Short mmCIF file of C-alpha atoms and ligand atoms in Angstrom, two decimals:
data_model
loop_
_atom_site.label_atom_id
_atom_site.label_comp_id
_atom_site.label_asym_id
_atom_site.label_seq_id
_atom_site.Cartn_x
_atom_site.Cartn_y
_atom_site.Cartn_z
CA MET A 22 232.32 -33.06 -94.60
CA GLU A 23 229.81 -35.89 -94.34
CA PRO A 24 227.64 -35.93 -91.22
CA ASN A 25 228.63 -38.27 -88.38
CA LYS A 26 227.26 -41.76 -88.64
CA GLU A 27 227.31 -42.39 -84.93
CA LYS A 28 224.29 -41.26 -82.93
CA TRP A 29 223.15 -41.52 -79.33
CA GLY A 30 221.06 -44.62 -78.71
CA SER A 31 218.58 -42.91 -76.42
CA ARG A 32 217.54 -39.55 -75.09
CA LEU A 33 218.44 -40.59 -71.57
CA GLY A 34 221.89 -41.68 -72.68
CA PHE A 35 222.53 -38.31 -74.30
CA LEU A 36 221.24 -36.50 -71.26
CA LEU A 37 223.38 -38.44 -68.81
CA ALA A 38 226.48 -38.13 -70.98
CA THR A 39 226.00 -34.37 -71.28
CA ALA A 40 225.32 -34.07 -67.56
CA GLY A 41 228.43 -36.21 -67.00
CA SER A 42 230.44 -33.71 -68.96
CA ALA A 43 228.97 -30.79 -67.07
CA ILE A 44 229.27 -32.26 -63.58
CA GLY A 45 232.95 -32.31 -62.75
CA LEU A 46 235.58 -30.78 -60.55
CA GLY A 47 233.97 -27.40 -61.17
CA ASN A 48 230.87 -28.49 -59.29
CA ILE A 49 232.39 -30.36 -56.40
CA TRP A 50 235.65 -28.61 -55.88
CA ARG A 51 235.09 -25.04 -57.03
CA PHE A 52 231.41 -24.21 -56.63
CA PRO A 53 231.18 -24.87 -52.87
CA TYR A 54 234.05 -22.62 -51.84
CA VAL A 55 233.20 -19.86 -54.28
CA THR A 56 229.66 -19.86 -52.92
CA GLY A 57 230.87 -19.83 -49.34
CA MET A 58 233.03 -16.80 -50.05
CA ASN A 59 230.49 -14.84 -52.06
CA GLY A 60 227.47 -14.65 -49.84
CA GLY A 61 225.98 -18.15 -49.86
CA ALA A 62 222.42 -18.31 -51.10
CA ALA A 63 222.73 -14.78 -52.47
CA PHE A 64 225.47 -16.05 -54.76
CA VAL A 65 223.47 -19.13 -55.67
CA CYS A 66 220.69 -16.81 -56.89
CA VAL A 67 223.10 -14.78 -59.01
CA TYR A 68 224.64 -17.98 -60.30
CA ILE A 69 221.27 -19.39 -61.33
CA ILE A 70 220.40 -16.14 -63.10
CA SER A 71 223.71 -16.11 -64.98
CA ILE A 72 223.31 -19.73 -65.90
CA LEU A 73 219.90 -18.90 -67.32
CA ILE A 74 220.95 -15.85 -69.30
CA VAL A 75 224.44 -16.88 -70.38
CA GLY A 76 224.69 -20.66 -70.01
CA LEU A 77 221.30 -21.74 -71.28
CA PRO A 78 221.25 -19.71 -74.52
CA LEU A 79 224.79 -20.84 -75.34
CA MET A 80 224.08 -24.44 -74.58
CA ILE A 81 221.03 -24.35 -76.86
CA ALA A 82 223.15 -22.66 -79.53
CA GLU A 83 225.90 -25.28 -79.33
CA LEU A 84 223.50 -28.18 -79.47
CA ALA A 85 221.65 -26.60 -82.41
CA ILE A 86 224.84 -25.89 -84.37
CA GLY A 87 226.16 -29.36 -83.63
CA ARG A 88 222.99 -31.15 -84.62
CA ALA A 89 222.29 -29.07 -87.72
CA ALA A 90 225.85 -29.52 -88.97
CA GLY A 91 226.05 -33.11 -87.82
CA CYS A 92 229.80 -33.02 -87.58
CA HIS A 93 232.75 -31.99 -85.44
CA PRO A 94 233.10 -28.23 -84.66
CA ALA A 95 236.13 -28.04 -86.97
CA TRP A 96 233.76 -28.39 -89.92
CA ALA A 97 230.46 -27.42 -88.32
CA PHE A 98 230.78 -23.65 -88.78
CA ASP A 99 232.06 -24.16 -92.28
CA ARG A 100 228.98 -26.03 -93.33
CA PHE A 101 226.87 -22.93 -92.88
CA THR A 102 229.30 -20.50 -94.44
CA ALA A 103 230.03 -22.86 -97.33
CA GLY A 104 233.71 -22.80 -96.43
CA LYS A 105 233.93 -19.12 -97.37
CA ARG A 106 235.47 -16.34 -95.37
CA THR A 107 233.00 -13.94 -93.77
CA PRO A 108 233.27 -10.21 -93.02
CA VAL A 109 233.31 -10.91 -89.28
CA THR A 110 236.30 -13.23 -89.44
CA ASP A 111 238.09 -11.04 -92.01
CA PHE A 112 237.69 -8.05 -89.75
CA LEU A 113 238.73 -9.90 -86.61
CA GLY A 114 241.69 -11.49 -88.37
CA VAL A 115 243.03 -8.14 -89.53
CA ALA A 116 242.31 -6.58 -86.13
CA MET A 117 244.27 -9.36 -84.45
CA MET A 118 247.22 -8.99 -86.78
CA LEU A 119 247.29 -5.25 -86.10
CA SER A 120 247.07 -5.79 -82.35
CA GLY A 121 249.87 -8.32 -82.72
CA LEU A 122 252.03 -5.62 -84.27
CA LEU A 123 251.08 -3.26 -81.45
CA MET A 124 252.18 -5.88 -78.94
CA VAL A 125 255.63 -5.87 -80.53
CA LEU A 126 255.83 -2.17 -79.71
CA PHE A 127 254.72 -2.85 -76.14
CA GLY A 128 257.47 -5.45 -75.77
CA ARG A 129 255.14 -8.42 -75.44
CA PRO A 130 256.57 -10.95 -77.88
CA GLY A 131 254.42 -13.87 -76.77
CA HIS A 132 251.15 -12.01 -77.19
CA ALA A 133 252.43 -10.63 -80.49
CA VAL A 134 253.24 -14.08 -81.91
CA LEU A 135 249.95 -15.57 -80.75
CA LEU A 136 247.87 -12.70 -82.10
CA LEU A 137 249.70 -12.61 -85.43
CA LEU A 138 249.46 -16.35 -85.99
CA PHE A 139 245.84 -16.49 -84.97
CA GLY A 140 244.98 -13.40 -87.02
CA ILE A 141 246.56 -14.85 -90.15
CA PHE A 142 244.88 -18.22 -89.64
CA LEU A 143 241.55 -16.49 -89.02
CA ALA A 144 241.77 -14.23 -92.06
CA LEU A 145 242.75 -17.14 -94.30
CA LYS A 146 240.51 -19.87 -92.98
CA GLY A 147 237.53 -17.99 -91.55
CA TRP A 148 235.29 -19.98 -89.25
CA LYS A 149 237.28 -23.15 -89.71
CA CYS A 150 239.98 -21.52 -87.60
CA ILE A 151 237.50 -20.93 -84.78
CA GLY A 152 236.14 -24.45 -85.10
CA VAL A 153 239.59 -25.99 -84.76
CA THR A 154 240.48 -23.74 -81.83
CA VAL A 155 237.26 -24.40 -79.96
CA GLY A 156 237.01 -28.08 -80.81
CA VAL A 157 240.62 -29.24 -80.74
CA ILE A 158 243.12 -26.82 -79.22
CA VAL A 159 241.16 -25.71 -76.15
CA PRO A 160 239.99 -29.20 -75.13
CA PHE A 161 243.56 -30.42 -75.52
CA ILE A 162 244.95 -27.76 -73.22
CA ILE A 163 242.24 -28.21 -70.61
CA MET A 164 242.58 -31.97 -70.75
CA SER A 165 246.30 -31.81 -70.13
CA TYR A 166 245.89 -30.35 -66.66
CA TYR A 167 242.43 -31.73 -65.86
CA GLY A 168 243.94 -35.22 -66.20
CA VAL A 169 246.54 -34.38 -63.59
CA ILE A 170 243.88 -33.45 -61.05
CA GLY A 171 242.11 -36.66 -62.05
CA GLY A 172 245.33 -38.49 -61.17
CA TRP A 173 245.49 -36.89 -57.71
CA THR A 174 241.91 -37.91 -57.11
CA VAL A 175 242.69 -41.50 -58.03
CA ILE A 176 245.66 -41.47 -55.63
CA TYR A 177 243.40 -40.14 -52.90
CA MET A 178 240.76 -42.77 -53.55
CA PHE A 179 243.32 -45.56 -53.20
CA LYS A 180 244.90 -43.94 -50.17
CA ALA A 181 241.51 -43.54 -48.48
CA PHE A 182 240.53 -47.17 -48.88
CA THR A 183 243.95 -48.39 -47.76
CA GLY A 184 244.17 -46.18 -44.70
CA GLY A 185 246.60 -43.67 -46.13
CA LEU A 186 244.50 -40.57 -45.38
CA GLU A 187 244.30 -40.87 -41.64
CA PHE A 188 245.16 -37.33 -40.72
CA ALA A 189 242.97 -35.27 -38.44
CA THR A 190 244.06 -31.73 -39.15
CA PRO A 191 244.62 -29.83 -42.36
CA ASP A 192 248.23 -29.30 -41.26
CA GLN A 193 248.85 -33.02 -41.15
CA ALA A 194 246.94 -33.30 -44.40
CA ALA A 195 249.49 -31.03 -46.02
CA SER A 196 252.12 -33.72 -45.50
CA VAL A 197 250.15 -35.92 -47.91
CA PHE A 198 248.98 -33.26 -50.34
CA THR A 199 252.05 -31.06 -50.75
CA PRO A 200 254.42 -33.81 -51.95
CA ILE A 201 251.90 -34.86 -54.59
CA VAL A 202 251.23 -31.36 -55.84
CA SER A 203 254.86 -30.39 -55.90
CA ALA A 204 255.90 -33.73 -57.45
CA ALA A 205 258.41 -34.23 -54.64
CA LYS A 206 261.09 -36.93 -54.76
CA GLY A 207 259.60 -40.37 -54.30
CA GLN A 208 256.21 -39.30 -55.64
CA GLU A 209 257.05 -39.59 -59.31
CA PHE A 210 255.90 -43.14 -59.71
CA SER A 211 252.51 -42.80 -58.05
CA LEU A 212 251.88 -39.45 -59.71
CA CYS A 213 252.67 -40.76 -63.19
CA SER A 214 250.85 -44.03 -62.79
CA ALA A 215 247.68 -42.54 -61.30
CA HIS A 216 247.60 -39.93 -64.05
CA ALA A 217 248.11 -42.70 -66.62
CA LEU A 218 245.37 -44.81 -65.09
CA PHE A 219 242.93 -41.94 -65.21
CA VAL A 220 243.69 -41.05 -68.83
CA ALA A 221 243.62 -44.71 -69.85
CA ALA A 222 240.21 -45.25 -68.22
CA ALA A 223 238.73 -42.36 -70.19
CA ALA A 224 240.46 -43.48 -73.38
CA ALA A 225 239.05 -46.99 -72.96
CA VAL A 226 235.53 -45.59 -72.89
CA VAL A 227 236.04 -43.38 -75.93
CA PHE A 228 237.80 -46.28 -77.68
CA VAL A 229 234.59 -48.31 -77.57
CA GLY A 230 232.50 -45.58 -79.16
CA VAL A 231 229.69 -43.13 -78.55
CA ARG A 232 226.85 -45.50 -77.94
CA ASN A 233 228.59 -48.45 -76.34
CA GLY A 234 231.29 -46.47 -74.59
CA ILE A 235 230.26 -42.96 -73.57
CA GLU A 236 226.56 -43.59 -73.35
CA LYS A 237 226.70 -46.91 -71.53
CA SER A 238 229.33 -45.76 -69.06
CA SER A 239 227.33 -42.61 -68.27
CA LYS A 240 224.26 -44.69 -67.58
CA ILE A 241 226.20 -46.51 -64.87
CA LEU A 242 228.48 -43.78 -63.57
CA MET A 243 226.01 -40.90 -63.29
CA PRO A 244 223.46 -42.70 -61.09
CA LEU A 245 226.37 -44.01 -59.01
CA LEU A 246 227.66 -40.47 -58.62
CA PHE A 247 224.32 -39.24 -57.32
CA ILE A 248 224.01 -42.20 -54.95
CA LEU A 249 227.44 -41.49 -53.47
CA LEU A 250 226.64 -37.81 -53.24
CA GLY A 251 223.34 -38.64 -51.53
CA ALA A 252 225.07 -40.86 -48.97
CA LEU A 253 227.58 -38.12 -48.16
CA VAL A 254 224.83 -35.52 -47.83
CA LEU A 255 222.95 -37.75 -45.40
CA ARG A 256 226.12 -38.34 -43.41
CA GLY A 257 226.78 -34.61 -43.32
CA ILE A 258 223.38 -33.34 -42.32
CA SER A 259 222.97 -35.95 -39.61
CA LEU A 260 226.03 -34.69 -37.73
CA PRO A 261 225.50 -32.50 -34.69
CA GLY A 262 226.49 -28.95 -35.63
CA ALA A 263 225.75 -29.48 -39.30
CA SER A 264 223.40 -26.53 -39.38
CA LYS A 265 226.33 -24.12 -38.99
CA GLY A 266 227.70 -25.44 -42.25
CA LEU A 267 224.37 -25.05 -43.96
CA ARG A 268 224.18 -21.52 -42.69
CA PHE A 269 227.65 -20.71 -44.02
CA PHE A 270 226.92 -22.30 -47.38
CA LEU A 271 223.40 -21.16 -47.96
CA SER A 272 222.23 -18.29 -45.78
CA PRO A 273 222.00 -15.30 -48.08
CA ASP A 274 224.41 -12.53 -47.31
CA PHE A 275 223.86 -9.79 -49.82
CA LYS A 276 226.70 -7.72 -48.39
CA ALA A 277 229.27 -10.32 -49.47
CA LEU A 278 227.89 -10.08 -52.97
CA GLY A 279 229.78 -7.53 -55.04
CA PRO A 280 229.85 -6.77 -58.74
CA GLU A 281 232.77 -9.18 -58.83
CA SER A 282 230.58 -12.02 -57.66
CA VAL A 283 228.40 -11.55 -60.72
CA LEU A 284 231.39 -11.98 -63.00
CA ILE A 285 232.65 -14.94 -60.99
CA ALA A 286 229.22 -16.51 -61.31
CA MET A 287 229.37 -16.07 -65.08
CA GLY A 288 232.81 -17.62 -65.35
CA GLN A 289 231.64 -20.53 -63.26
CA ALA A 290 228.55 -20.96 -65.45
CA PHE A 291 230.78 -21.31 -68.48
CA PHE A 292 233.23 -23.78 -67.07
CA THR A 293 230.70 -25.91 -65.27
CA LEU A 294 228.49 -26.41 -68.32
CA SER A 295 231.49 -27.38 -70.49
CA LEU A 296 230.61 -24.62 -72.93
CA ALA A 297 232.84 -23.16 -75.64
CA MET A 298 235.15 -26.17 -75.81
CA GLY A 299 233.54 -28.04 -78.62
CA ILE A 300 232.12 -30.63 -76.27
CA THR A 301 228.48 -29.70 -76.24
CA MET A 302 228.63 -29.09 -79.98
CA THR A 303 230.20 -32.51 -80.58
CA TYR A 304 227.65 -34.18 -78.34
CA GLY A 305 224.96 -32.26 -80.27
CA SER A 306 226.24 -33.70 -83.52
CA TYR A 307 225.33 -37.20 -82.29
CA LEU A 308 221.81 -36.05 -81.46
CA ARG A 309 218.69 -37.23 -83.24
CA ARG A 310 216.29 -34.74 -84.75
CA ASP A 311 213.39 -35.62 -82.49
CA VAL A 312 215.12 -34.64 -79.26
CA ASN A 313 213.96 -31.43 -77.63
CA ILE A 314 217.09 -29.29 -77.30
CA VAL A 315 215.56 -26.73 -74.96
CA ARG A 316 214.21 -29.27 -72.53
CA SER A 317 217.46 -31.26 -72.59
CA SER A 318 219.50 -28.14 -71.87
CA LEU A 319 217.25 -27.25 -68.94
CA LEU A 320 217.57 -30.77 -67.56
CA VAL A 321 221.35 -30.78 -67.86
CA ILE A 322 221.55 -27.41 -66.16
CA GLY A 323 219.21 -28.64 -63.42
CA LEU A 324 221.29 -31.76 -62.77
CA ASP A 325 224.50 -29.77 -62.84
CA THR A 326 223.21 -27.24 -60.32
CA LEU A 327 221.78 -30.00 -58.14
CA ALA A 328 225.14 -31.77 -58.04
CA ALA A 329 226.91 -28.54 -57.15
CA VAL A 330 224.52 -27.72 -54.32
CA LEU A 331 224.54 -31.28 -52.94
CA ALA A 332 228.34 -31.27 -52.98
CA GLY A 333 228.33 -28.01 -51.07
CA VAL A 334 225.94 -29.41 -48.47
CA ALA A 335 227.96 -32.62 -48.05
CA ILE A 336 231.20 -30.69 -47.69
CA PHE A 337 230.21 -27.79 -45.45
CA THR A 338 228.01 -29.74 -43.02
CA SER A 339 230.94 -32.06 -42.23
CA VAL A 340 233.57 -29.33 -42.18
CA PHE A 341 231.59 -27.11 -39.80
CA ALA A 342 230.38 -29.96 -37.61
CA MET A 343 234.04 -30.87 -37.07
CA LYS A 344 234.88 -27.21 -36.40
CA LEU A 345 237.39 -26.90 -39.21
CA ASP A 346 238.06 -23.84 -41.27
CA PRO A 347 236.58 -23.90 -44.75
CA ALA A 348 239.68 -23.24 -46.86
CA GLN A 349 239.74 -22.04 -50.41
CA GLY A 350 240.93 -23.70 -53.55
CA PRO A 351 242.26 -27.24 -53.77
CA GLY A 352 243.00 -27.16 -50.05
CA LEU A 353 239.30 -27.48 -49.28
CA VAL A 354 238.73 -30.76 -51.05
CA TYR A 355 242.13 -32.40 -50.60
CA MET A 356 242.96 -31.32 -47.07
CA VAL A 357 240.03 -29.96 -45.06
CA VAL A 358 237.33 -32.36 -46.24
CA PRO A 359 239.35 -35.54 -45.60
CA SER A 360 240.33 -34.24 -42.16
CA ALA A 361 236.68 -33.58 -41.38
CA PHE A 362 235.61 -37.04 -42.48
CA ASN A 363 238.31 -38.57 -40.32
CA LEU A 364 236.96 -36.74 -37.28
CA VAL A 365 233.40 -37.91 -37.83
CA PRO A 366 232.54 -40.18 -34.88
CA GLY A 367 232.52 -43.88 -35.68
CA ASN A 368 236.03 -44.22 -37.05
CA LEU A 369 234.79 -44.67 -40.56
CA GLY A 370 236.92 -41.91 -42.03
CA TRP A 371 238.42 -44.31 -44.54
CA LEU A 372 234.94 -45.14 -45.80
CA TRP A 373 233.64 -41.56 -46.08
CA ASN A 374 236.85 -40.44 -47.72
CA GLY A 375 236.84 -43.45 -50.02
CA LEU A 376 233.29 -42.71 -51.12
CA PHE A 377 234.00 -39.01 -51.48
CA PHE A 378 237.05 -39.50 -53.69
CA MET A 379 235.32 -42.22 -55.66
CA MET A 380 232.55 -39.73 -56.35
CA LEU A 381 235.09 -37.06 -57.30
CA THR A 382 236.91 -39.50 -59.59
CA ILE A 383 233.68 -40.36 -61.37
CA ALA A 384 232.79 -36.70 -61.78
CA ALA A 385 236.22 -35.90 -63.20
CA LEU A 386 236.28 -38.99 -65.39
CA THR A 387 232.99 -38.36 -67.19
CA SER A 388 234.11 -34.79 -67.84
CA PHE A 389 237.45 -35.97 -69.11
CA ILE A 390 235.77 -38.46 -71.44
CA SER A 391 233.78 -35.60 -72.92
CA LEU A 392 236.97 -33.64 -73.51
CA LEU A 393 238.60 -36.57 -75.25
CA GLU A 394 235.73 -37.28 -77.62
CA PRO A 395 236.02 -34.10 -79.74
CA LEU A 396 239.71 -34.78 -80.25
CA VAL A 397 239.11 -38.36 -81.26
CA GLY A 398 236.26 -37.31 -83.55
CA TYR A 399 238.57 -34.77 -85.16
CA ALA A 400 241.47 -37.19 -85.62
CA THR A 401 239.26 -39.80 -87.29
CA ARG A 402 237.88 -37.27 -89.76
CA GLN A 403 240.94 -35.17 -90.40
CA PHE A 404 243.59 -37.87 -90.55
CA GLY A 405 241.50 -40.89 -91.38
CA PHE A 406 242.41 -42.83 -88.23
CA SER A 407 240.13 -45.55 -86.96
CA ARG A 408 238.36 -44.66 -83.72
CA HIS A 409 240.58 -47.13 -81.90
CA GLY A 410 243.79 -45.72 -83.27
CA ALA A 411 242.66 -42.16 -82.65
CA ALA A 412 241.67 -42.92 -79.05
CA VAL A 413 245.06 -44.44 -78.25
CA LEU A 414 247.09 -41.75 -79.98
CA THR A 415 245.10 -38.87 -78.49
CA ALA A 416 245.35 -40.35 -75.02
CA VAL A 417 249.11 -40.71 -75.32
CA ALA A 418 249.47 -37.14 -76.57
CA VAL A 419 247.27 -35.78 -73.80
CA TYR A 420 249.15 -37.79 -71.21
CA LEU A 421 252.54 -36.55 -72.35
CA ALA A 422 251.35 -32.95 -72.42
CA GLY A 423 249.83 -33.50 -68.98
CA LEU A 424 253.23 -34.42 -67.54
CA LEU A 425 254.14 -30.76 -67.89
CA SER A 426 251.32 -29.86 -65.53
CA ALA A 427 251.98 -32.82 -63.24
CA PHE A 428 255.57 -31.74 -62.76
CA GLY A 429 254.87 -28.05 -63.04
CA CYS A 430 251.91 -27.69 -60.78
CA ALA A 431 253.36 -25.97 -57.75
CA ASP A 432 256.24 -24.12 -59.40
CA TRP A 433 258.70 -24.24 -62.28
CA ARG A 434 261.37 -26.13 -60.32
CA HIS A 435 261.20 -29.29 -62.43
CA LEU A 436 260.77 -27.48 -65.70
CA ARG A 437 263.53 -24.90 -65.94
CA PRO A 438 264.08 -25.20 -69.72
CA VAL A 439 260.32 -24.97 -70.36
CA GLU A 440 260.17 -21.99 -68.05
CA LYS A 441 262.98 -20.32 -69.95
CA PHE A 442 261.23 -20.93 -73.25
CA PHE A 443 257.92 -19.51 -72.09
CA LYS A 444 259.49 -16.57 -70.31
CA MET A 445 261.27 -15.60 -73.51
CA PHE A 446 257.84 -14.87 -74.94
CA PHE A 447 255.69 -14.22 -71.89
CA HIS A 448 257.65 -12.32 -69.29
CA ASP A 449 254.92 -12.88 -66.71
CA ALA A 450 254.33 -16.57 -67.42
CA GLY A 451 252.81 -17.12 -63.99
CA PRO A 452 253.94 -19.10 -60.97
CA SER A 453 253.77 -22.53 -62.66
CA PHE A 454 253.07 -24.31 -65.90
CA PHE A 455 249.75 -25.52 -64.52
CA ASP A 456 248.76 -21.97 -63.79
CA LEU A 457 249.77 -20.83 -67.26
CA ALA A 458 247.68 -23.51 -68.95
CA ASP A 459 244.66 -22.93 -66.72
CA ASN A 460 244.84 -19.17 -67.09
CA PHE A 461 245.13 -19.36 -70.88
CA ALA A 462 242.25 -21.79 -71.24
CA SER A 463 239.80 -20.56 -68.60
CA ASN A 464 240.36 -16.83 -68.74
CA TRP A 465 241.11 -16.32 -72.42
CA MET A 466 239.92 -19.14 -74.59
CA LEU A 467 236.63 -20.04 -72.96
CA PRO A 468 235.09 -16.57 -72.97
CA LEU A 469 236.41 -15.81 -76.46
CA GLY A 470 235.16 -19.16 -77.74
CA GLY A 471 231.77 -18.53 -76.13
CA LEU A 472 231.63 -15.11 -77.72
CA ALA A 473 232.46 -16.58 -81.12
CA ILE A 474 229.75 -19.21 -80.80
CA ALA A 475 227.14 -16.65 -79.75
CA VAL A 476 228.07 -14.30 -82.60
CA PHE A 477 228.08 -17.14 -85.09
CA CYS A 478 224.73 -18.47 -84.00
CA GLY A 479 223.01 -15.11 -83.57
CA TRP A 480 224.45 -13.22 -86.53
CA VAL A 481 226.29 -15.36 -89.05
CA TRP A 482 224.11 -18.45 -89.18
CA GLY A 483 221.34 -16.24 -87.85
CA SER A 484 219.00 -16.85 -84.96
CA LYS A 485 216.09 -17.36 -87.38
CA ARG A 486 217.77 -20.32 -89.03
CA ALA A 487 219.09 -21.59 -85.72
CA LEU A 488 215.57 -21.51 -84.34
CA LYS A 489 214.42 -23.79 -87.11
CA GLU A 490 216.82 -26.38 -85.76
CA VAL A 491 215.83 -25.73 -82.16
CA ARG A 492 212.15 -26.14 -83.10
CA ARG A 493 212.70 -29.71 -84.28
CA GLY A 494 211.73 -32.00 -81.46
CA THR A 495 209.86 -29.20 -79.67
CA LYS A 496 206.09 -29.39 -79.37
CA SER A 497 204.64 -27.16 -82.04
CA GLY A 498 204.06 -23.61 -80.98
CA ARG A 499 205.81 -24.02 -77.65
CA LEU A 500 208.63 -21.69 -78.53
CA ASP A 501 206.22 -19.05 -79.78
CA THR A 502 203.91 -18.90 -76.81
CA ASN A 503 204.13 -16.18 -74.22
CA LEU A 504 206.36 -17.44 -71.41
CA LEU A 505 203.74 -16.66 -68.75
CA VAL A 506 201.07 -18.49 -70.73
CA LEU A 507 203.44 -21.45 -71.03
CA LEU A 508 204.34 -21.46 -67.36
CA ALA A 509 200.66 -21.31 -66.53
CA GLY A 510 200.24 -24.53 -68.46
CA PHE A 511 198.32 -23.22 -71.47
CA SER A 512 199.06 -23.30 -75.17
CA ASN A 513 198.99 -20.74 -77.92
CA ARG A 514 195.65 -21.97 -79.12
CA GLU A 515 194.03 -21.23 -75.80
CA TYR A 516 195.70 -17.83 -75.53
CA PRO A 517 196.42 -16.69 -79.07
CA GLY A 518 197.81 -13.28 -79.82
CA GLN A 519 201.15 -11.70 -80.48
CA SER A 520 203.61 -11.66 -77.66
CA LEU A 521 207.07 -10.31 -77.20
CA PHE A 522 207.89 -12.68 -74.39
CA THR A 523 208.07 -15.98 -76.17
CA PRO A 524 210.97 -18.36 -75.55
CA ALA A 525 211.98 -17.97 -79.21
CA ILE A 526 212.25 -14.19 -78.97
CA LEU A 527 213.96 -14.24 -75.59
CA TRP A 528 216.52 -16.77 -76.82
CA SER A 529 217.23 -14.79 -79.98
CA LEU A 530 217.68 -11.62 -77.96
CA ALA A 531 219.99 -13.41 -75.59
CA ILE A 532 222.18 -15.05 -78.18
CA ARG A 533 222.49 -11.90 -80.32
CA TRP A 534 222.91 -9.28 -77.62
CA ILE A 535 222.81 -10.24 -73.98
CA THR A 536 225.12 -13.26 -73.96
CA PRO A 537 227.86 -11.66 -76.08
CA VAL A 538 227.87 -8.47 -74.02
CA LEU A 539 227.95 -10.30 -70.69
CA VAL A 540 230.65 -12.65 -71.93
CA ILE A 541 232.79 -9.68 -72.90
CA PHE A 542 232.46 -8.36 -69.35
CA ALA A 543 233.34 -11.74 -67.88
CA PHE A 544 236.34 -11.90 -70.19
CA LEU A 545 237.61 -8.45 -69.26
CA TYR A 546 237.25 -9.39 -65.62
CA GLY A 547 239.03 -12.71 -66.11
CA ILE A 548 242.07 -11.09 -67.70
CA GLY A 549 242.20 -8.42 -65.05
CA VAL A 550 241.08 -5.38 -67.07
CA LEU A 551 237.93 -4.81 -64.99
N1 LIG B 626 232.23 -29.03 -66.64
C1 LIG B 626 233.31 -29.59 -65.93
C2 LIG B 626 233.30 -29.23 -64.48
O1 LIG B 626 232.42 -28.62 -63.97
C3 LIG B 626 234.60 -29.11 -66.37
C4 LIG B 626 234.96 -29.36 -67.72
C5 LIG B 626 235.65 -28.41 -68.28
C6 LIG B 626 234.59 -30.47 -68.35
C7 LIG B 626 236.00 -28.57 -69.51
C8 LIG B 626 234.94 -30.64 -69.60
C9 LIG B 626 235.63 -29.68 -70.18
O2 LIG B 626 234.24 -29.56 -63.80
#
């Protein structure tokens, strides 16, 4: 496969687009409540450590693979293995087929079919199979339900600005939120049109292209996002009683921090950095050789963490100042936060809510754009579509698949035939279609994809060769200088000598051993084995 012709126009554009992908619902909706429940600042510390030992090495690996291959993940792995099967994939393929057969004995037909199909595909196609899964199938599944949440956010933004969110308690808020989530009678039109609007907006950006679409829009949307976030933080911390919220969010409580929190932190690190879904790899394939991958990854991680913490501050200062209960899950952002903003003195609830949901829409939109791009890139290469044709077709497909989540978010009520179909294979298909899709993608595919990428980079391509790619764009010798010497601001020339603690060695160790092992633990936790 020929390398991509399209490239980012500037380093800043790449950085903002990648940060736009990373900063999404995971930062604003999930991070704050997970932190609140898991010991505040203590959790933030664990989270930062897991981001540094799991997220950073993987992000560097994805960018390096993407840039070295210069093409979509579906072909990227293949370029290094010359399209041949490898012992790792042969072994895994056979192991999966055998476990598929075992599943038949255990009476789990769905797992059996999935494992058998995947095993056969893996044994026949090798790394291409993993590339297609990571770069096409997983983004498609995630996009289908992520777009639905994007639609809710758009509805909320409109409602806020037009005075439709004027409730003062989370109970009243439920009368707005529940009908939307459960796709109640009378909601169909707004649900479908907001969802369509959201998907169409992302498709329009991808339609225009990498440089003029994704890059330009990120350069406008990302600064806007931080401005809105800044305004909400200022509003929050200037309220009397805000400090209680800060205390809840950030005071370290090491007792609330269990072994579980570590695994939760790792799962969050994965999702929030958009790793293992082909996105970072695709964005890496548009990257010029002179860009410093390590520095860019650190910057993206920094911006992502900053957005998450700012969102937490904005949310919890207002919620606690208004003496509301910090709920968990979607209830926090769609019910408690709007109630709190409505109670803020000055009667400007519509404005604060409008700005908040505008910010959330932007965050979700830039992430959604990044999910769409790998699919469009794949369709143009695999089927020879033009970018325009591919963008329209992919958007329509994603929208239609998303309807299943839109109408199957709260329960299976609207989707009885689909429920029957899934329950034939998966007896415990979960409480709703939405749940099924999210569980499959977040708990199964992301960790397994991350594991595959780490193993590929560390062992199959090899960390030595990968490092060659990482070194391009890095100041010479930087990666081979003792970390302490580097942090102290010196170079190898001033402090020569062998060292074990160079960034290059630490990264290789991480990508070969530490990341894979930790990801396996996070996976076992996610699927309920640990
Ligand atoms: N990183 C995004 C977030 O934090 C989520 C996301 C997941 C984006 C998957 C793209 C793909 O919300």
